Structures are given as structure tokens and as C-alpha cells.
mmCIF file of C-alpha atoms in Angstrom:
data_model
loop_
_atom_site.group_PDB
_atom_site.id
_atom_site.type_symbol
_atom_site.label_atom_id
_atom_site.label_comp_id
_atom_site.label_asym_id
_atom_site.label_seq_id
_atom_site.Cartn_x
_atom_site.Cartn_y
_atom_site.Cartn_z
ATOM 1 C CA UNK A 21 0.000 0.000 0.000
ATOM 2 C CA UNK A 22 1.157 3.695 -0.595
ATOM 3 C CA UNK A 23 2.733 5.104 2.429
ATOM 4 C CA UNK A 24 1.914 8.793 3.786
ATOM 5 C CA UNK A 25 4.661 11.244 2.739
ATOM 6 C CA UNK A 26 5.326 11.654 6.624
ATOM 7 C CA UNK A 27 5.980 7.827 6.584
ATOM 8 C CA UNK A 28 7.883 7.898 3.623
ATOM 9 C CA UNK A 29 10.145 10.812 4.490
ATOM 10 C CA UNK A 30 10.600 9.166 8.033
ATOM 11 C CA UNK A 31 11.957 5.591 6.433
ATOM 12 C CA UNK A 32 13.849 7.195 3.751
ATOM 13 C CA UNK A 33 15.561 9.006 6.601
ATOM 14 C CA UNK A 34 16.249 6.046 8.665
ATOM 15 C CA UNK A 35 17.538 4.063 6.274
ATOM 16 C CA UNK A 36 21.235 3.406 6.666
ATOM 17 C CA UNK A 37 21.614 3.037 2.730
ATOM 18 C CA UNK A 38 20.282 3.982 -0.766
ATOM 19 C CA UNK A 39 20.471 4.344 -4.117
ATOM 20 C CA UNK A 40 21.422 7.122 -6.301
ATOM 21 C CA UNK A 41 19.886 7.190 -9.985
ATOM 22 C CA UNK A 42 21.289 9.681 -12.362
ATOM 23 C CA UNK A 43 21.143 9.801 -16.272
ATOM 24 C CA UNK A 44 23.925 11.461 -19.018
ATOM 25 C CA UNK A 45 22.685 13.806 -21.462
ATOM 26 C CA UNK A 46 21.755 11.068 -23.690
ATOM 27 C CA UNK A 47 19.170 9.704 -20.936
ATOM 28 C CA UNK A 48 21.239 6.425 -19.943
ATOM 29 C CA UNK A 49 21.089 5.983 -16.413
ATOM 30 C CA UNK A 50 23.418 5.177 -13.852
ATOM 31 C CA UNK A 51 22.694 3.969 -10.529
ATOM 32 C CA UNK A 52 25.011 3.576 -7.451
ATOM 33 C CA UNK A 53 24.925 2.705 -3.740
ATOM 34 C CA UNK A 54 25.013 5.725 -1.325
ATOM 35 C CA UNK A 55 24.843 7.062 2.301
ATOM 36 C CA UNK A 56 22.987 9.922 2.784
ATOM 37 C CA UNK A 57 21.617 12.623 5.206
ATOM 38 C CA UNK A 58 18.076 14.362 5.232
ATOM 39 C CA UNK A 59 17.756 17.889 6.463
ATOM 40 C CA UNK A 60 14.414 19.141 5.348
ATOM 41 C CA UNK A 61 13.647 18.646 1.615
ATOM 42 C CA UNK A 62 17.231 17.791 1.011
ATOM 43 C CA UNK A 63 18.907 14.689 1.011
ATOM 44 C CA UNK A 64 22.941 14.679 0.832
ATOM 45 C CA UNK A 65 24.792 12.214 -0.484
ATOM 46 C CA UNK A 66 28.661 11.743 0.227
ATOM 47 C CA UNK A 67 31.153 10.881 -2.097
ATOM 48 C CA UNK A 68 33.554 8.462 -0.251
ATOM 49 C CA UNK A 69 34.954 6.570 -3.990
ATOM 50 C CA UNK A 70 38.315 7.622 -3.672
ATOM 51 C CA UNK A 71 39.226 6.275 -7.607
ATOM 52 C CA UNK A 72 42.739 4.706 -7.945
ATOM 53 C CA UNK A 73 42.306 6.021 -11.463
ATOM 54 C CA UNK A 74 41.145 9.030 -11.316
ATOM 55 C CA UNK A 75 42.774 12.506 -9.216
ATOM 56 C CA UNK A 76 39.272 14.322 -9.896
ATOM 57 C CA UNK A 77 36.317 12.766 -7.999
ATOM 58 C CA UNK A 78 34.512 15.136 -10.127
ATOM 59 C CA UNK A 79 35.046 12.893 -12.986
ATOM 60 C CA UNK A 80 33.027 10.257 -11.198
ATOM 61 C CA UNK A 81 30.173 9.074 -13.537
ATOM 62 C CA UNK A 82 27.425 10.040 -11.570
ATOM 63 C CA UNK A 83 28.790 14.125 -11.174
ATOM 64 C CA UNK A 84 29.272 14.277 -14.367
ATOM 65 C CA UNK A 85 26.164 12.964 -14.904
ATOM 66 C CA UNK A 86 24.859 15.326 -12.865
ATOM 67 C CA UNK A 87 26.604 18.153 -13.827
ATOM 68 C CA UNK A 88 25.022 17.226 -17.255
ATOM 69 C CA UNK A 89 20.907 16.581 -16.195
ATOM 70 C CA UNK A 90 20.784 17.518 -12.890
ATOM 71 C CA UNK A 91 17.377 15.717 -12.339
ATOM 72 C CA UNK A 92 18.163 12.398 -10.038
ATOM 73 C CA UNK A 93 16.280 9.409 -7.947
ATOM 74 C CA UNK A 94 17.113 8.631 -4.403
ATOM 75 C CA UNK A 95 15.763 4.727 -3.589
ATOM 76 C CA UNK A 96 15.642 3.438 -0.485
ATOM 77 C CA UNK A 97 14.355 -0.135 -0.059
ATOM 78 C CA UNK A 98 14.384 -2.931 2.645
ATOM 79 C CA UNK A 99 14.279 -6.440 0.734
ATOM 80 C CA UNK A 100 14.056 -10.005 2.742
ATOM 81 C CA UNK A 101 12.816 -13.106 1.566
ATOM 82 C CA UNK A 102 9.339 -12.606 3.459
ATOM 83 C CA UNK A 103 7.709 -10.194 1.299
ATOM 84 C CA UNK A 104 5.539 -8.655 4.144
ATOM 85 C CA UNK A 105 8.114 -6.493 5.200
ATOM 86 C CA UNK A 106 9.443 -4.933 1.604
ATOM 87 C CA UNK A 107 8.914 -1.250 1.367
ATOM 88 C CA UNK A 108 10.209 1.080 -0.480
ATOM 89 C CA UNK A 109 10.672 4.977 -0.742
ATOM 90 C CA UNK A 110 11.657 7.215 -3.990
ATOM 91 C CA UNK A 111 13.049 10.695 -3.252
ATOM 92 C CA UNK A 112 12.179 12.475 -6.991
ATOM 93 C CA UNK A 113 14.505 15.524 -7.407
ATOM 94 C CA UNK A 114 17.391 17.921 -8.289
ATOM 95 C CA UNK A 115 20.759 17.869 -7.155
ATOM 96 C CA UNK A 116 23.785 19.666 -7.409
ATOM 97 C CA UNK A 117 27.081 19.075 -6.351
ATOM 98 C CA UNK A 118 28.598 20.729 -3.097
ATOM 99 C CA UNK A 119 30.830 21.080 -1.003
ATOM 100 C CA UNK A 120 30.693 20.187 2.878
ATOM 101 C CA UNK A 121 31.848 23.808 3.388
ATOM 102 C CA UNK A 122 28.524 25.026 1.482
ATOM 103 C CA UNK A 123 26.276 22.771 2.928
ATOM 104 C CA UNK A 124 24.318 23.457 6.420
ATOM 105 C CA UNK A 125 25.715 23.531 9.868
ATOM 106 C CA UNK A 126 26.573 20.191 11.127
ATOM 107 C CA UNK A 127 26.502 17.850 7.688
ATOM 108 C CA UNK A 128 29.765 16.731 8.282
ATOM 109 C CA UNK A 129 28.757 15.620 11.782
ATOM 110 C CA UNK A 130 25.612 14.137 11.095
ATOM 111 C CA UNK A 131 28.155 12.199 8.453
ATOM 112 C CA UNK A 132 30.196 11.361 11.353
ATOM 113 C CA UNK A 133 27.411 10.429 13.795
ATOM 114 C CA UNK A 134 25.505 8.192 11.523
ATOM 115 C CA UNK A 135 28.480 5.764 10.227
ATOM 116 C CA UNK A 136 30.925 4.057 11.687
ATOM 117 C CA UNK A 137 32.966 4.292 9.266
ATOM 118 C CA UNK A 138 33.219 8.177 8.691
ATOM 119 C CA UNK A 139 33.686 8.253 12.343
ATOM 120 C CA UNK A 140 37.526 7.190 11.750
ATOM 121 C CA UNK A 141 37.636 8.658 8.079
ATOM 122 C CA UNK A 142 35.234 11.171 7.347
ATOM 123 C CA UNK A 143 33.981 11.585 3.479
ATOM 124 C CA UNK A 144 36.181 14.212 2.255
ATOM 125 C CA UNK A 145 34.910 14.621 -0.981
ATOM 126 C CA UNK A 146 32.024 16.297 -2.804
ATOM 127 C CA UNK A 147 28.903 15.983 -1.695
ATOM 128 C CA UNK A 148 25.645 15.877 -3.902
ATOM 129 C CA UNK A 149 22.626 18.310 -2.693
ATOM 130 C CA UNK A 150 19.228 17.150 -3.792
ATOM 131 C CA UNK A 151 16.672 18.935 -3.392
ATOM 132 C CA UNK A 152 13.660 16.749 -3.167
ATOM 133 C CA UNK A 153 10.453 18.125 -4.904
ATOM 134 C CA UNK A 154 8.270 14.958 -4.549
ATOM 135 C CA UNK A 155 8.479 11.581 -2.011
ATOM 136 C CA UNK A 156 6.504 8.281 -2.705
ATOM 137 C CA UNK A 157 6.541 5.384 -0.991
ATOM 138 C CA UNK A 158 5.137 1.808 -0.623
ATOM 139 C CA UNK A 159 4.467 -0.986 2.188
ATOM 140 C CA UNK A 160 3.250 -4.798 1.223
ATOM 141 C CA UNK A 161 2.057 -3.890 4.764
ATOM 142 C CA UNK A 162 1.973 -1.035 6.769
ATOM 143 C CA UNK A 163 2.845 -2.432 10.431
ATOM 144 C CA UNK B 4 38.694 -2.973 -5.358
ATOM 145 C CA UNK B 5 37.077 -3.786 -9.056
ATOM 146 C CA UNK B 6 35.971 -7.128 -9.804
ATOM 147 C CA UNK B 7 36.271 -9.215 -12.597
ATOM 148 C CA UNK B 8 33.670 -9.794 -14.718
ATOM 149 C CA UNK B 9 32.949 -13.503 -13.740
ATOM 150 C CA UNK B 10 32.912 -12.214 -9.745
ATOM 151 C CA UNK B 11 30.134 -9.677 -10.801
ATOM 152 C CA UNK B 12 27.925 -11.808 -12.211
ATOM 153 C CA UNK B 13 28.435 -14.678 -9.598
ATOM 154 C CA UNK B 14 27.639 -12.062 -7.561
ATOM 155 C CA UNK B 15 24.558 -10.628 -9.486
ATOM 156 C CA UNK B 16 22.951 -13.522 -10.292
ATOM 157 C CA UNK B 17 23.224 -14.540 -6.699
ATOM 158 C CA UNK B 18 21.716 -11.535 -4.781
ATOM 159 C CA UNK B 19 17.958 -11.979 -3.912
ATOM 160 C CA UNK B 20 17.548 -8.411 -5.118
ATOM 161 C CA UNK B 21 18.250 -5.473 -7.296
ATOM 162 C CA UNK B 22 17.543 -2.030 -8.307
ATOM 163 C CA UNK B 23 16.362 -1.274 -11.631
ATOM 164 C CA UNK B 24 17.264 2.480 -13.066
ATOM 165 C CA UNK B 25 15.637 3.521 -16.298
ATOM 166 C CA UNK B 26 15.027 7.326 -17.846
ATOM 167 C CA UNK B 27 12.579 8.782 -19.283
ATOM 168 C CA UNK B 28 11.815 10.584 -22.812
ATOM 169 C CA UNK B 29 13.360 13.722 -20.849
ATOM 170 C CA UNK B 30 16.134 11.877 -19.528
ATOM 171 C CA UNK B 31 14.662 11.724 -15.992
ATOM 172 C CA UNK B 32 16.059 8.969 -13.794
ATOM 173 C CA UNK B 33 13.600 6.205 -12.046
ATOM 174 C CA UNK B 34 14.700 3.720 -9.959
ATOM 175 C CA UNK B 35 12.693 0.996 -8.423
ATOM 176 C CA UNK B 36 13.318 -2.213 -5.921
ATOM 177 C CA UNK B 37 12.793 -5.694 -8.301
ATOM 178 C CA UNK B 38 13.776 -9.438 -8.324
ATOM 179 C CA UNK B 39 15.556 -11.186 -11.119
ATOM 180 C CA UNK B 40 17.042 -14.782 -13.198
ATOM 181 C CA UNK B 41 20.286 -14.290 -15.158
ATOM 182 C CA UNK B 42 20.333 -16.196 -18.115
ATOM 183 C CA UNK B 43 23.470 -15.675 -20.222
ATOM 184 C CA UNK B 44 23.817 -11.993 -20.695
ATOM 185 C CA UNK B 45 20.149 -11.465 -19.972
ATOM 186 C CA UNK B 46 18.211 -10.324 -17.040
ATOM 187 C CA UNK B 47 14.800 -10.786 -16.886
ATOM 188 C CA UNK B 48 13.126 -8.625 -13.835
ATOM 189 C CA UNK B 49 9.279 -9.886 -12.781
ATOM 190 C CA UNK B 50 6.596 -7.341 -12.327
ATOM 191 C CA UNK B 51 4.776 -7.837 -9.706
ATOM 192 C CA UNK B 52 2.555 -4.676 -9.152
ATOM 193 C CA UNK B 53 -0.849 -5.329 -9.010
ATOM 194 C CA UNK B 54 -1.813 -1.499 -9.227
ATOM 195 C CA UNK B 55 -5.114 -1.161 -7.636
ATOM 196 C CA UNK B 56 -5.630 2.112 -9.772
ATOM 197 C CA UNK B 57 -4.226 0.564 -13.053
ATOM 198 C CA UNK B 58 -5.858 -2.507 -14.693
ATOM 199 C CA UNK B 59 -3.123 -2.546 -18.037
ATOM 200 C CA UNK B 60 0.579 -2.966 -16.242
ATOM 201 C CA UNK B 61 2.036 -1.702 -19.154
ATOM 202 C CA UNK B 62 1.078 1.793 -17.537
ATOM 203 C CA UNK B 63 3.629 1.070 -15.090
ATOM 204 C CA UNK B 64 6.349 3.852 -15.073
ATOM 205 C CA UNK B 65 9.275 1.601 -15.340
ATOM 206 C CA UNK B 66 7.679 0.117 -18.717
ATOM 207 C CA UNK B 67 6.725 3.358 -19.822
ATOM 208 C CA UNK B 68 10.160 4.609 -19.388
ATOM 209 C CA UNK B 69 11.135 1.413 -21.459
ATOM 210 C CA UNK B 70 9.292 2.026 -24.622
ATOM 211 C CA UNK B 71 10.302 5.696 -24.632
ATOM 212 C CA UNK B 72 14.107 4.709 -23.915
ATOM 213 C CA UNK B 73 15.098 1.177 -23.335
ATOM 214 C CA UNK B 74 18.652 1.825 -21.755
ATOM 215 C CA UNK B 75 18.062 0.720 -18.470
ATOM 216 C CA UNK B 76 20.753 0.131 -15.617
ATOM 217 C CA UNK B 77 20.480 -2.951 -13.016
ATOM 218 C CA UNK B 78 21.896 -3.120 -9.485
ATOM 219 C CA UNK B 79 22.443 -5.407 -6.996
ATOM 220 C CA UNK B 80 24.234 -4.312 -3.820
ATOM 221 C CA UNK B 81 25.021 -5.355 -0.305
ATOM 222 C CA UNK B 82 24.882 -2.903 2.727
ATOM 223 C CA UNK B 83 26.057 -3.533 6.086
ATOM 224 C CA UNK B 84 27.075 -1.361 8.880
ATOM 225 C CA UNK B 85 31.021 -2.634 8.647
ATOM 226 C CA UNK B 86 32.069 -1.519 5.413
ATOM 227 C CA UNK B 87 34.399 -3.924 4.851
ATOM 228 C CA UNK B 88 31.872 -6.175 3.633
ATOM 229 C CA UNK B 89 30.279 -3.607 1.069
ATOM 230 C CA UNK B 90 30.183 -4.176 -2.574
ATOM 231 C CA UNK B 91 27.695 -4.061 -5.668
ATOM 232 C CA UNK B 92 27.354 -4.945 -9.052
ATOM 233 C CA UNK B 93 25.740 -3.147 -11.876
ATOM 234 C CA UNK B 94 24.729 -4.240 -15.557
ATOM 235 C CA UNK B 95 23.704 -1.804 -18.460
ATOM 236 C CA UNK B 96 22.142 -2.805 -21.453
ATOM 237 C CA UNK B 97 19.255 -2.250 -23.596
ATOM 238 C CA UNK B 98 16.081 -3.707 -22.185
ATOM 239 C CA UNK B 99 12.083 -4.899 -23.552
ATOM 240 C CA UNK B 100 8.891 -6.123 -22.476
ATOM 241 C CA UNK B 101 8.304 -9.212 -23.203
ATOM 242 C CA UNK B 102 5.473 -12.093 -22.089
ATOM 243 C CA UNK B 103 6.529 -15.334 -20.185
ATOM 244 C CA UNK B 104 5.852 -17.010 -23.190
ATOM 245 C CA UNK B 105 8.015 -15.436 -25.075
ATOM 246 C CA UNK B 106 11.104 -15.781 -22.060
ATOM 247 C CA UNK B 107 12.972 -18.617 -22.593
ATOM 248 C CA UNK B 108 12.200 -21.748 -21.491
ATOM 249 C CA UNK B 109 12.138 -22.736 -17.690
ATOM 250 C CA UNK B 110 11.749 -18.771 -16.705
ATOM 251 C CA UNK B 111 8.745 -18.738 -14.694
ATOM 252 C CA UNK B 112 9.942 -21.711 -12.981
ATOM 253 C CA UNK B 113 13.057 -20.076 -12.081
ATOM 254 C CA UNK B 114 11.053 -17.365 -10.097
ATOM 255 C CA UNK B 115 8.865 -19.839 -8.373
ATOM 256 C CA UNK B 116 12.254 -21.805 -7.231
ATOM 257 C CA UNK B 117 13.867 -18.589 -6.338
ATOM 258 C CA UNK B 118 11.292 -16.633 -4.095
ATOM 259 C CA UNK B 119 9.113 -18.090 -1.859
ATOM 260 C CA UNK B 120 6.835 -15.531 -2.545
ATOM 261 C CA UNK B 121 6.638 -16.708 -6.220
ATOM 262 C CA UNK B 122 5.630 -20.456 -5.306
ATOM 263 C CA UNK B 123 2.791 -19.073 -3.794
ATOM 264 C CA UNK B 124 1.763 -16.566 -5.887
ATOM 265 C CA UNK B 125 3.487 -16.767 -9.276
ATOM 266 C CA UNK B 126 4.569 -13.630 -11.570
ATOM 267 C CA UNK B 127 1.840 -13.187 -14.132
ATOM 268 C CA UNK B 128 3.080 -9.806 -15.783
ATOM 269 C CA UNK B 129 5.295 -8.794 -18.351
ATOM 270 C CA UNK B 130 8.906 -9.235 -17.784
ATOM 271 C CA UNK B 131 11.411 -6.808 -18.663
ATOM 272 C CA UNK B 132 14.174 -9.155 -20.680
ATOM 273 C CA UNK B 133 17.616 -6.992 -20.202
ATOM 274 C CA UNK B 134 20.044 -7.159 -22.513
ATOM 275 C CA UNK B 135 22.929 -6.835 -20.721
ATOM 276 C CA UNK B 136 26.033 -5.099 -22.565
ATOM 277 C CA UNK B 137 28.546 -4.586 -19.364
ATOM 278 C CA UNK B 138 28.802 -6.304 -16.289
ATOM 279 C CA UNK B 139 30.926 -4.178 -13.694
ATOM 280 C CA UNK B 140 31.354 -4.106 -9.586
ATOM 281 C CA UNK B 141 33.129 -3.183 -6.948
ATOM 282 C CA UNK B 142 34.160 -4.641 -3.254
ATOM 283 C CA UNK B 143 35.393 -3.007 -0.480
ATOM 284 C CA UNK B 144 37.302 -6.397 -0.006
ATOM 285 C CA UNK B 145 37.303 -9.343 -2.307
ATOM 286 C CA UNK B 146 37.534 -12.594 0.755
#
């Protein structure tokens, strides 16, 4: 069943993972595994690839994707083999990439707080800004 | 660290779930939880939606995104809180709608072994047939 965009904004948020969708100009997408943050309308997204191959994490498929059509799909999903629990929640919206210096007070700490991980090495990078204009969501069942 | 084309598939076909990212006309991103067979270079991805407000599941976003652009990008991923056992897998290709029928053989029955879900209740749908083109992934740390 459709979840309540209160619901869905409050699962998306929890979630310890998603997935970033992005498309190049010529409308092939690109999806990826992310961590992200909510404050408000925006998710962020940090950019913790640190490419062997590559000095510019701005080269990184899904900036420059980004950088081309800035209009991108946050997923966040729970899967197990009893289907009664799936849900799912899609964060519609456009991003652009950031700094953490440009972002609002206390990203990098939420970063920090939320992983444990970035606790001993924090994401450095870029970090993609979305600003979310429309959240969906569905339940098999809503508990 | 990358992993070889063999290791993403193992790893692909394995995984009880994936992601599939397709654009619209416009080049806007859509991403949505499904499960999947691998069969050769093909993925075929069940629909399962039952929309209560659409009796033709060709209305389905996913499949309309399809006929207006059939480059379509699948991912399978594993999250867990120690990062160390992170990685995911994604194939692009070209993908269509096809019937069961027209599947190859042994496809439904490959659902109904895989997900318990599917014994029950089999996939009666179209089923997105993907194409795949490149197989590529990524571990944290290959064990």
C-alpha cells in the first residue's frame, strides 16, 4: 500500500543506505549505492569513492552525470525473503554538487554520527545536494 | 577494489535483489526495488505490481520509461554497517517487455524456485528481458 509522505520521508531518513539514480545527457542511467543525510527537503549524499584512477572525484560518472541533467532518484528499499516487510521509498529531485563547506551547519557531523565508518575517516569529498520536490513510498504492509 | 567480470555476475545472479534504473523521454532517472534470473547476458526482472488504480501494467512507469528509452541500468548491492563487507554490481544494457511465453524456457519456474513468494503466488506480468552489454562491480574487499 502507498505510504503517507510523513511515513515515507521518516523511512527514507532512517535508512542506513540507498540508491542514487542519475542519467547522461543522452538519458542512460546510472545507478550507485550511497549514504545519505536528510535535512528538510534535502537529502545529501557523500562521495567516499576515492578512484585509484582518477585525481578528480569530479570525474566520477554520476557528477558528471549530474553536472550534465541535474534531475536524479534517491531509492531506499528494505528487501528479505518474506515479502511482508518490503517497502520502499523514492526521493524524486534535483541535485547539485557541493561542497561540505557550502552545505548546512553540522553535515559533516551528522556524516560522522551516523556511520561508523566516517567516524575514523570522514567523506572528504564532494557531496551531492538534492533537493527533493516529490516523495513516494510503498508498504506490502503497513505495520 | 574492481571485480572481474565472472565475480560480478556470480555475484549478481546470486543476490535476492536489485535495483532497476531507467530514464525517461526527458532523460529523468527512475529507480525501483525488483527481483531477477540471469540467463546468459540477460536479465529478466518480474513485475509484480498489481496497481489497484491501473488494470493494463504496461502503464507502469518503469515500462513506460522502457518504450520511450530502453537503456536501463540494473543493481544489486550489499549494505552492512562494517564496510568492509560492502560491494555491488551493476549491468547496463538495452532492455524490452516481453510475455513469459516469449522468455525462454524454464523462466517462470526459475522465479517460483527462487522466491518463496513466487511459489505461492506466481509472476503473471510482463517481464522486462535486459540485454545486458557490461557487467561491472566493486568490493570493499574481495575474501
Amino acid at each position: 500500500m502507498d505510504l503517507t509522505e510523513a511515513e515515507a520521508r521518516r523511512r527514507f531518513t532512517e535508512s542506513p543506505s540507498a540508491v542514487l539514480a542519475t542519467a547522461d545527457a543522452d538519458g542512460r542511467p546510472h545507478a550507485v549505492p550511497v549514504v545519505h543525510i536528510v535535512i528538510g527537503d534535502h537529502v545529501y549524499i557523500a562521495i567516499d569513492d576515492k578512484p585509484k584512477k582518477m585525481s578528480d572525484p569530479l570525474r566520477l560518472k554520476r557528477l558528471r552525470n549530474i553536472a550534465a541533467n541535474p534531475q536524479v532518484c534517491v531509492l531506499a528499499e528494505f528487501y528479505d525473503e518474506d515479502w511482508t516487510y518490503l517497502w520502499w521509498v523514492r526521493a524524486d529531485g534535483i541535485a547539485r554538487v557541493i561542497s561540505f563547506d557550502d552545505g548546512p551547519e553540522g553535515l559533516l557531523g551528522a556524516f560522522h554520527d551516523r556511520h561508523p565508518f566516517h567516524a575514523t575517516q570522514p567523506p572528504s569529498g564532494p557531496v551531492v545536494d538534492v533537493e527533493v520536490t516529490r516523495w513516494t513510498g510503498w508498504a506490502f504492509s503497513v505495520l
